[in-house]
Short mmCIF file of C-alpha atoms in Angstrom, two decimals:
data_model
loop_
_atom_site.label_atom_id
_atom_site.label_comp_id
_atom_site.label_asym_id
_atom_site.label_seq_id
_atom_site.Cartn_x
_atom_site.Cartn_y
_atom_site.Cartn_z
CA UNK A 1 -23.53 18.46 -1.91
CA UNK A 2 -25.68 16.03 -0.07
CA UNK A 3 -23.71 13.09 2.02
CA UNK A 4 -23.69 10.36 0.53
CA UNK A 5 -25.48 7.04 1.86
CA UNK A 6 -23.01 5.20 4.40
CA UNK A 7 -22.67 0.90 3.28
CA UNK A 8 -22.14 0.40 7.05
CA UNK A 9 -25.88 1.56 8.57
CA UNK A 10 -26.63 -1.44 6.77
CA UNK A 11 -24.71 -3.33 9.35
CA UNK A 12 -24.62 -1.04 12.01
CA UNK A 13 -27.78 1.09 11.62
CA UNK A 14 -30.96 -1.13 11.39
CA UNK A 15 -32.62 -2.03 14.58
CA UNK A 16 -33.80 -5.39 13.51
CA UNK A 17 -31.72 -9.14 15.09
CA UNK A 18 -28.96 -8.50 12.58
CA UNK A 19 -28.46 -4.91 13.51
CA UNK A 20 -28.60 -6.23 17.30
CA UNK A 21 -25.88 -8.69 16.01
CA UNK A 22 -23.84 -6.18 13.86
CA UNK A 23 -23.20 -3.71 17.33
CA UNK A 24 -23.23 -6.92 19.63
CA UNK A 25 -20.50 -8.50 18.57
CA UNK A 26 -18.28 -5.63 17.79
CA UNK A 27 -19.01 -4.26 21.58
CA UNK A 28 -17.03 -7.52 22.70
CA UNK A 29 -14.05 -6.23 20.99
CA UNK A 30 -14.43 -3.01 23.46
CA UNK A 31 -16.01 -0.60 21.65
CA UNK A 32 -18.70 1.81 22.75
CA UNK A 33 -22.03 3.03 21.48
CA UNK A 34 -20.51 6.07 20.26
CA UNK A 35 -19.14 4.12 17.81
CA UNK A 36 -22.05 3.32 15.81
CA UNK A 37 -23.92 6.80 15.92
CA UNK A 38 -23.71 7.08 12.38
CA UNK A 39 -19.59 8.20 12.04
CA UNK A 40 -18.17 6.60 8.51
CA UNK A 41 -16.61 3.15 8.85
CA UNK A 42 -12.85 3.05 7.55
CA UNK A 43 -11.02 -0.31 7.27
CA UNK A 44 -7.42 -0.41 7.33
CA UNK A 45 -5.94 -2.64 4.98
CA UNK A 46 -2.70 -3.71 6.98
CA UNK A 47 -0.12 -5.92 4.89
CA UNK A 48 2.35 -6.15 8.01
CA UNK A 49 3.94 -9.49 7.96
CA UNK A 50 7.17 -10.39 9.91
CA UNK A 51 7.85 -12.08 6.42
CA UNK A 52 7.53 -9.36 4.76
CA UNK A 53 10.53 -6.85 5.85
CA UNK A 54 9.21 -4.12 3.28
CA UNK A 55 5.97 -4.03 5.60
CA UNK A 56 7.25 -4.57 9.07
CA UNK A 57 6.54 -1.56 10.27
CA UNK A 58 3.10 -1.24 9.23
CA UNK A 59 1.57 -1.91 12.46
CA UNK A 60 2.52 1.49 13.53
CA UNK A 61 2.24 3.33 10.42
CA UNK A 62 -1.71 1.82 11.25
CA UNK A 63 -1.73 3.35 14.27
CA UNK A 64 -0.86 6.77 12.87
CA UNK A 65 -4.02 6.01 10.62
CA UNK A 66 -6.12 5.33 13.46
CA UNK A 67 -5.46 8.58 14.64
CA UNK A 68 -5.95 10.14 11.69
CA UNK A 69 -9.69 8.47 11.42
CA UNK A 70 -10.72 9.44 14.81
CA UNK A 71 -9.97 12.99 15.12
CA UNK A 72 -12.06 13.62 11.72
CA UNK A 73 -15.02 11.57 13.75
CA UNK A 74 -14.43 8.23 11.87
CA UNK A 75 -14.52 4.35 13.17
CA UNK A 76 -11.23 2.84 12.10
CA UNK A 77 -11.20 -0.83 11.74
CA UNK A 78 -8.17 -2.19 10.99
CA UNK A 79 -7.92 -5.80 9.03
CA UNK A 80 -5.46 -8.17 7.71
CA UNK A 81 -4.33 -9.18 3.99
CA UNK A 82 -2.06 -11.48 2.74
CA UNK A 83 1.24 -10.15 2.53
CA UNK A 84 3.74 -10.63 -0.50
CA UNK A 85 7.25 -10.76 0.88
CA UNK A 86 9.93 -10.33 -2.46
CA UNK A 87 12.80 -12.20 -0.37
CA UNK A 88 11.56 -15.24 1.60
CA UNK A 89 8.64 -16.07 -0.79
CA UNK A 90 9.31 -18.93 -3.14
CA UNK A 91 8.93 -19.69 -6.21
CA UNK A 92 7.83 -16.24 -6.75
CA UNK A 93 5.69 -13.49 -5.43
CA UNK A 94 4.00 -12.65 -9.00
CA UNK A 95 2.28 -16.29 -8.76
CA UNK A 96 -0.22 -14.28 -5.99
CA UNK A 97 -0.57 -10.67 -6.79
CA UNK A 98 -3.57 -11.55 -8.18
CA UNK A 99 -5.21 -13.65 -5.18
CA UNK A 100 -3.74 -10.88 -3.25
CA UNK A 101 -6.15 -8.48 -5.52
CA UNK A 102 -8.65 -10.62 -4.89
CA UNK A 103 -8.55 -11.31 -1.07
CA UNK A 104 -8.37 -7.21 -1.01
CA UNK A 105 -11.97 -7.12 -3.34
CA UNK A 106 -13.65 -9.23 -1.71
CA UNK A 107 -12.62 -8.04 1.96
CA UNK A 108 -13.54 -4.20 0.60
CA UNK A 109 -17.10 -6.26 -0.45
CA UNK A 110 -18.07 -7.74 2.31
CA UNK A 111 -17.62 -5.86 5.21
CA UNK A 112 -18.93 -2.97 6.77
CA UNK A 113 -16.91 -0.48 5.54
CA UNK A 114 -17.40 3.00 3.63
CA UNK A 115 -13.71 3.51 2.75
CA UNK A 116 -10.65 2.37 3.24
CA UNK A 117 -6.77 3.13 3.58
CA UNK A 118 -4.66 0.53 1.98
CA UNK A 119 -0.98 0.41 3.56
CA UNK A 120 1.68 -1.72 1.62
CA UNK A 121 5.41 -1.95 0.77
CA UNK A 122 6.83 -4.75 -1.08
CA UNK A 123 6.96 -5.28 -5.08
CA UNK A 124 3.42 -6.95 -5.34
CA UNK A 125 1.51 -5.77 -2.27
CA UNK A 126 0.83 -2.44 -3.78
CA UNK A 127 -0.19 -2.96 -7.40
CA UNK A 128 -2.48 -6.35 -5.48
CA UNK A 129 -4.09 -3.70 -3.06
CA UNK A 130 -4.82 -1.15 -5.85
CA UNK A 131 -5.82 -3.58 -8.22
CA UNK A 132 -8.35 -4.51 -5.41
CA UNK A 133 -9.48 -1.29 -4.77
CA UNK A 134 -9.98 -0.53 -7.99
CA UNK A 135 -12.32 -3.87 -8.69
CA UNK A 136 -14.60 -3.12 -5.26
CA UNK A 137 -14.53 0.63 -5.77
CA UNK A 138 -15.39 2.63 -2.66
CA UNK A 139 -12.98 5.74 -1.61
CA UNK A 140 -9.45 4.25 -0.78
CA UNK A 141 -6.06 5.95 -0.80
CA UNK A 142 -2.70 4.13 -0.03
CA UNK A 143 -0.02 4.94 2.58
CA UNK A 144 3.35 2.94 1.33
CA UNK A 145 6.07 1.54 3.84
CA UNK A 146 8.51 3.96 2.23
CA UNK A 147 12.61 3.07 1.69
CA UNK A 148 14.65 1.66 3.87
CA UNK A 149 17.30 3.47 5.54
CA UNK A 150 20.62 2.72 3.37
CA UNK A 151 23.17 0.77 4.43
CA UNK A 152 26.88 1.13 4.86
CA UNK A 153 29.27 -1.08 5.05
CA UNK A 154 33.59 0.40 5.36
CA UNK A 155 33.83 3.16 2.71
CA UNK A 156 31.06 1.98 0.70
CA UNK A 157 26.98 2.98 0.64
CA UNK A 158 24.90 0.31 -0.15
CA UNK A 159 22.14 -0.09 -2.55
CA UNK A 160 19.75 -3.06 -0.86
CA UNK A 161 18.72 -6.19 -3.46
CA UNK A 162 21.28 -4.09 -5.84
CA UNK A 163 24.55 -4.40 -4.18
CA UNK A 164 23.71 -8.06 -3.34
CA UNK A 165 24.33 -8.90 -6.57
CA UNK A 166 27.95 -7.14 -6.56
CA UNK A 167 28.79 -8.49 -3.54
CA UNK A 168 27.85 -12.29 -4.28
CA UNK A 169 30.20 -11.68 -7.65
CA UNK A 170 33.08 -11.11 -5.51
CA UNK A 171 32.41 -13.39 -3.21
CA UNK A 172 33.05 -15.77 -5.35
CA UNK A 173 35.69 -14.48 -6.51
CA UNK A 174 37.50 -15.11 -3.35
CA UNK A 175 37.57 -11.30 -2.77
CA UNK A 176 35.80 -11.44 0.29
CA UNK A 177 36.70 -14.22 3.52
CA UNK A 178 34.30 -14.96 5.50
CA UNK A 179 34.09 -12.69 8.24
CA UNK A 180 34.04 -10.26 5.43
CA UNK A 181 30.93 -11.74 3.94
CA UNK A 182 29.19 -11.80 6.90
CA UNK A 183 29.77 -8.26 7.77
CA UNK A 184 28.55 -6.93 4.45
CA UNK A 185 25.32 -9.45 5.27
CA UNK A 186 24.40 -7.20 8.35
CA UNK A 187 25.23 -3.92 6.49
CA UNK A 188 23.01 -4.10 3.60
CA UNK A 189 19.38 -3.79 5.06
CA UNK A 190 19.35 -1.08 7.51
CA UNK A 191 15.41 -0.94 8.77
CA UNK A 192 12.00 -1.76 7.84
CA UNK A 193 11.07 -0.47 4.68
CA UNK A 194 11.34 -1.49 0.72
CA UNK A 195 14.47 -1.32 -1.06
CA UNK A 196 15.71 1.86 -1.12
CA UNK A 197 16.99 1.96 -4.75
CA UNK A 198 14.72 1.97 -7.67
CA UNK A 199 13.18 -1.52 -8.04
CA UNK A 200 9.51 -2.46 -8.61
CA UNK A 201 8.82 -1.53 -5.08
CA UNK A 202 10.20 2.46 -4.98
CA UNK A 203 8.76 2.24 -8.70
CA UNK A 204 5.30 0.97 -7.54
CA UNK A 205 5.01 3.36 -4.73
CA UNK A 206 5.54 6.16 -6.93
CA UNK A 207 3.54 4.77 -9.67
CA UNK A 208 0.65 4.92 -7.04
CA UNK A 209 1.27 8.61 -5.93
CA UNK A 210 1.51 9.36 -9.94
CA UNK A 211 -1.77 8.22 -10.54
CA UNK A 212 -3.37 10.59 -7.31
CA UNK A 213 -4.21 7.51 -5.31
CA UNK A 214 -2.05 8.51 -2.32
CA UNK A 215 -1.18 11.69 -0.56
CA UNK A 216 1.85 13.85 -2.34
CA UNK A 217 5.20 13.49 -1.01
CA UNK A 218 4.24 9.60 0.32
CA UNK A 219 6.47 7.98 -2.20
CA UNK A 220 9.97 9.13 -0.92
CA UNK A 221 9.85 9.59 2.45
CA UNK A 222 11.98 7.06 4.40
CA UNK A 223 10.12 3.98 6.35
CA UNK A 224 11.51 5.19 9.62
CA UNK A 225 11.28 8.70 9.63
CA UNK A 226 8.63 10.51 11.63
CA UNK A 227 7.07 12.19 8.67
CA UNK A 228 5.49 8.90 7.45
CA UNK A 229 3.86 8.83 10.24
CA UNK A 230 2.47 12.18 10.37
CA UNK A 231 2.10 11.76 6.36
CA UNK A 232 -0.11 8.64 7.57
CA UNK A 233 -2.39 10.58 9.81
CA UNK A 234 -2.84 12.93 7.75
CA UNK A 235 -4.14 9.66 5.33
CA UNK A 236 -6.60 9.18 7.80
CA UNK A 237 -7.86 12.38 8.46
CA UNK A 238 -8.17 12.58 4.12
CA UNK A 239 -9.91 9.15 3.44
CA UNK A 240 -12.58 10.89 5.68
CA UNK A 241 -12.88 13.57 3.55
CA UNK A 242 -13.24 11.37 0.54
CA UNK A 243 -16.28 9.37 2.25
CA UNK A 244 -18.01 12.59 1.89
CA UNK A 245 -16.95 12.87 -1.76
CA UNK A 246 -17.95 10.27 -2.41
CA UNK A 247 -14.61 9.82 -4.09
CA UNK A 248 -14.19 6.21 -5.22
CA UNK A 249 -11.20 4.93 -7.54
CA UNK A 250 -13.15 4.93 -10.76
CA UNK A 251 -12.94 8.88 -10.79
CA UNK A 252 -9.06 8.86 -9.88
CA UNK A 253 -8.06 5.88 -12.08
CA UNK A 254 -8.56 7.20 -15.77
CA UNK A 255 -6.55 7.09 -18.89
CA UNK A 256 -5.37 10.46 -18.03
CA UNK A 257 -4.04 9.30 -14.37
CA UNK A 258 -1.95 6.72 -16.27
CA UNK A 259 -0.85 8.78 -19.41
CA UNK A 260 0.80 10.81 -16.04
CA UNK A 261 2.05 7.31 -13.81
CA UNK A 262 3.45 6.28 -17.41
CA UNK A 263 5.36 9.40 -17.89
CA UNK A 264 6.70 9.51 -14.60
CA UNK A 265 8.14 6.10 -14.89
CA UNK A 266 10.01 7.53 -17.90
CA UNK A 267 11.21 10.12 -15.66
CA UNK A 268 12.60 8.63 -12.84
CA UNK A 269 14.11 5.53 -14.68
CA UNK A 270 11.15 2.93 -13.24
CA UNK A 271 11.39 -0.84 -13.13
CA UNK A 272 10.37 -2.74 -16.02
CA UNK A 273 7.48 -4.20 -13.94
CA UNK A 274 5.64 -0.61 -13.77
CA UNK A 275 4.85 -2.25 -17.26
CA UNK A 276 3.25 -5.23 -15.80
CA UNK A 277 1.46 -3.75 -12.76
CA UNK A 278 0.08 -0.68 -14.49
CA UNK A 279 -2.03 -2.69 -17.03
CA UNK A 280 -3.25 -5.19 -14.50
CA UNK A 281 -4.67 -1.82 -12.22
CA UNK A 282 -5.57 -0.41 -15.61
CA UNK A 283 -7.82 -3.33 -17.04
CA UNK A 284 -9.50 -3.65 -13.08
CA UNK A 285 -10.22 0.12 -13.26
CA UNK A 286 -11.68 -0.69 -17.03
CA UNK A 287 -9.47 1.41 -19.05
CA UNK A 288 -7.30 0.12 -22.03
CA UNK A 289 -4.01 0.38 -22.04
CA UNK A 290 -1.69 -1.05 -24.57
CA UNK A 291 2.21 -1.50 -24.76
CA UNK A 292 2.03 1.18 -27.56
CA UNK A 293 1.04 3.55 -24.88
CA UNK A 294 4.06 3.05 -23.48
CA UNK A 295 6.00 3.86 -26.11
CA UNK A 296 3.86 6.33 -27.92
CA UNK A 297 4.65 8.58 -24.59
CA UNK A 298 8.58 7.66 -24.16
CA UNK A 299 9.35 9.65 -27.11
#
């Protein structure tokens, strides 16, 4: 099978003034000539915000990308999105999954790039990146931030977002003084990561490795433990290979990759939102999905 054509020797390969401009002005970040012999262009889609505690680790999971990219003879290029954090964002995160999509799209468009790796965490981050993806269409594959480690607090393991709820109930109550309330506070979020427990993000994350858009295993390994890391070079390393399979959403995303996401929500007990999320990433990759879908394959 023949390579196919690279987007970024139209940036980087012509030797006319924009070419000249193209390699100039990356140079003054650092980089060599090497860089721009021809080697595919991967962007890193980085969602790290210290906002966002789902994806505060993601500048290092990056890193392990970077890695990844280079030792298969890529250029990684690592950029920023706008980053969707559940807990701090107000009135509500779903009011900009959708100009998170978008900023994603049109990023993917516009630059120089011939694939990309897409890392988020947090509820809306990863149906917004995908959703993205699936709209600009070259090869991508996600790496997730993974759960959090869970916390304890006495006797009692803790269940993060979940247990808040609990706690809060006897709280007011009067079941818990102060001191008491405050210790539970620094018990319940143990690391960087998405809540461990199965919300929208754990849902999301394996929604995403259902539907063959991320590496197996990526769903349930924790946010801090070295295997994400390794799992993320290894990301690297594979959005390489894709480059030269020319292997672009729109042959991953069809009605038979959601027939299996759908019945894997059944299976593990999935948020509601799957619901929401999968449809939006369904109608950008341009396959119909209805609710009777749903429920034609939860029977």
């Amino acid at each position: 099978m023949a390579a196919p054509t690279l987007r970024s020797r139209n940036w980087f390969g012509r030797q006319d003034l924009d070419g000249f401009v193209h390699r100039s002005w990356i140079k003054a970040e650092g980089f060599s000539d090497l860089m721009f012999d021809g080697r595919p262009v991967i962007g890193i889609a980085n969602s790290w915000s210290e906002l966002t505690n789902c994806n505060a680790h993601l500048r290092q999971v990056a890193e392990a990308v970077k890695r990844g990219v280079l030792s298969a003879g890529g250029f990684p290029m690592e950029f920023p999105t706008i980053s969707l954090g559940e807990v701090l964002m107000k009135p509500t995160t779903m009011l900009f999954r959708n100009l998170m999509a978008m900023d994603v799209e049109e990023c993917l468009r516009a630059y120089p790039l011939d694939g990309v790796v897409l890392l988020s965490g947090c509820d809306k981050t990863t149906p917004a990146m995908l959703m993205g993806a699936a709209s600009a269409d070259i090869p991508a594959i996600m790496v997730t931030g993974g759960p959090m480690l869970r916390g304890k607090w006495r006797t009692e393991e803790l269940g993060s977002g979940t247990d808040a709820w609990r706690l809060w109930a006897m709280r007011r109550a009067g079941q818990l003084s102060d001191e008491e309330w405050c210790e539970a506070e620094s018990c319940m979020s143990r690391s960087a990561g998405h809540c461990m427990v199965m919300g929208t993000a754990s849902t999301m994350a394996s929604m995403v490795e259902a539907l063959g858009m991320t590496l197996p295993g990526n769903a349930a390994i924790p946010a801090p433990d070295s295997r994400r890391m390794a799992l993320a070079e290894m990301t690297g390393r594979r959005i390489m290979e894709m480059v030269q399979e020319d292997l672009k959403p729109s042959k991953i995303l069809t009605a038979q990759a959601f027939d299996n996401a759908i019945r894997a929500d059944m299976a593990i007990g999935g948020s509601t939102n799957a619901i929401i999320h999968l449809v939006a990433i369904a109608g950008r990759a341009g396959i119909t999905l209805p609710l009777t879908r749903f429920d034609e394959l939860s029977r």
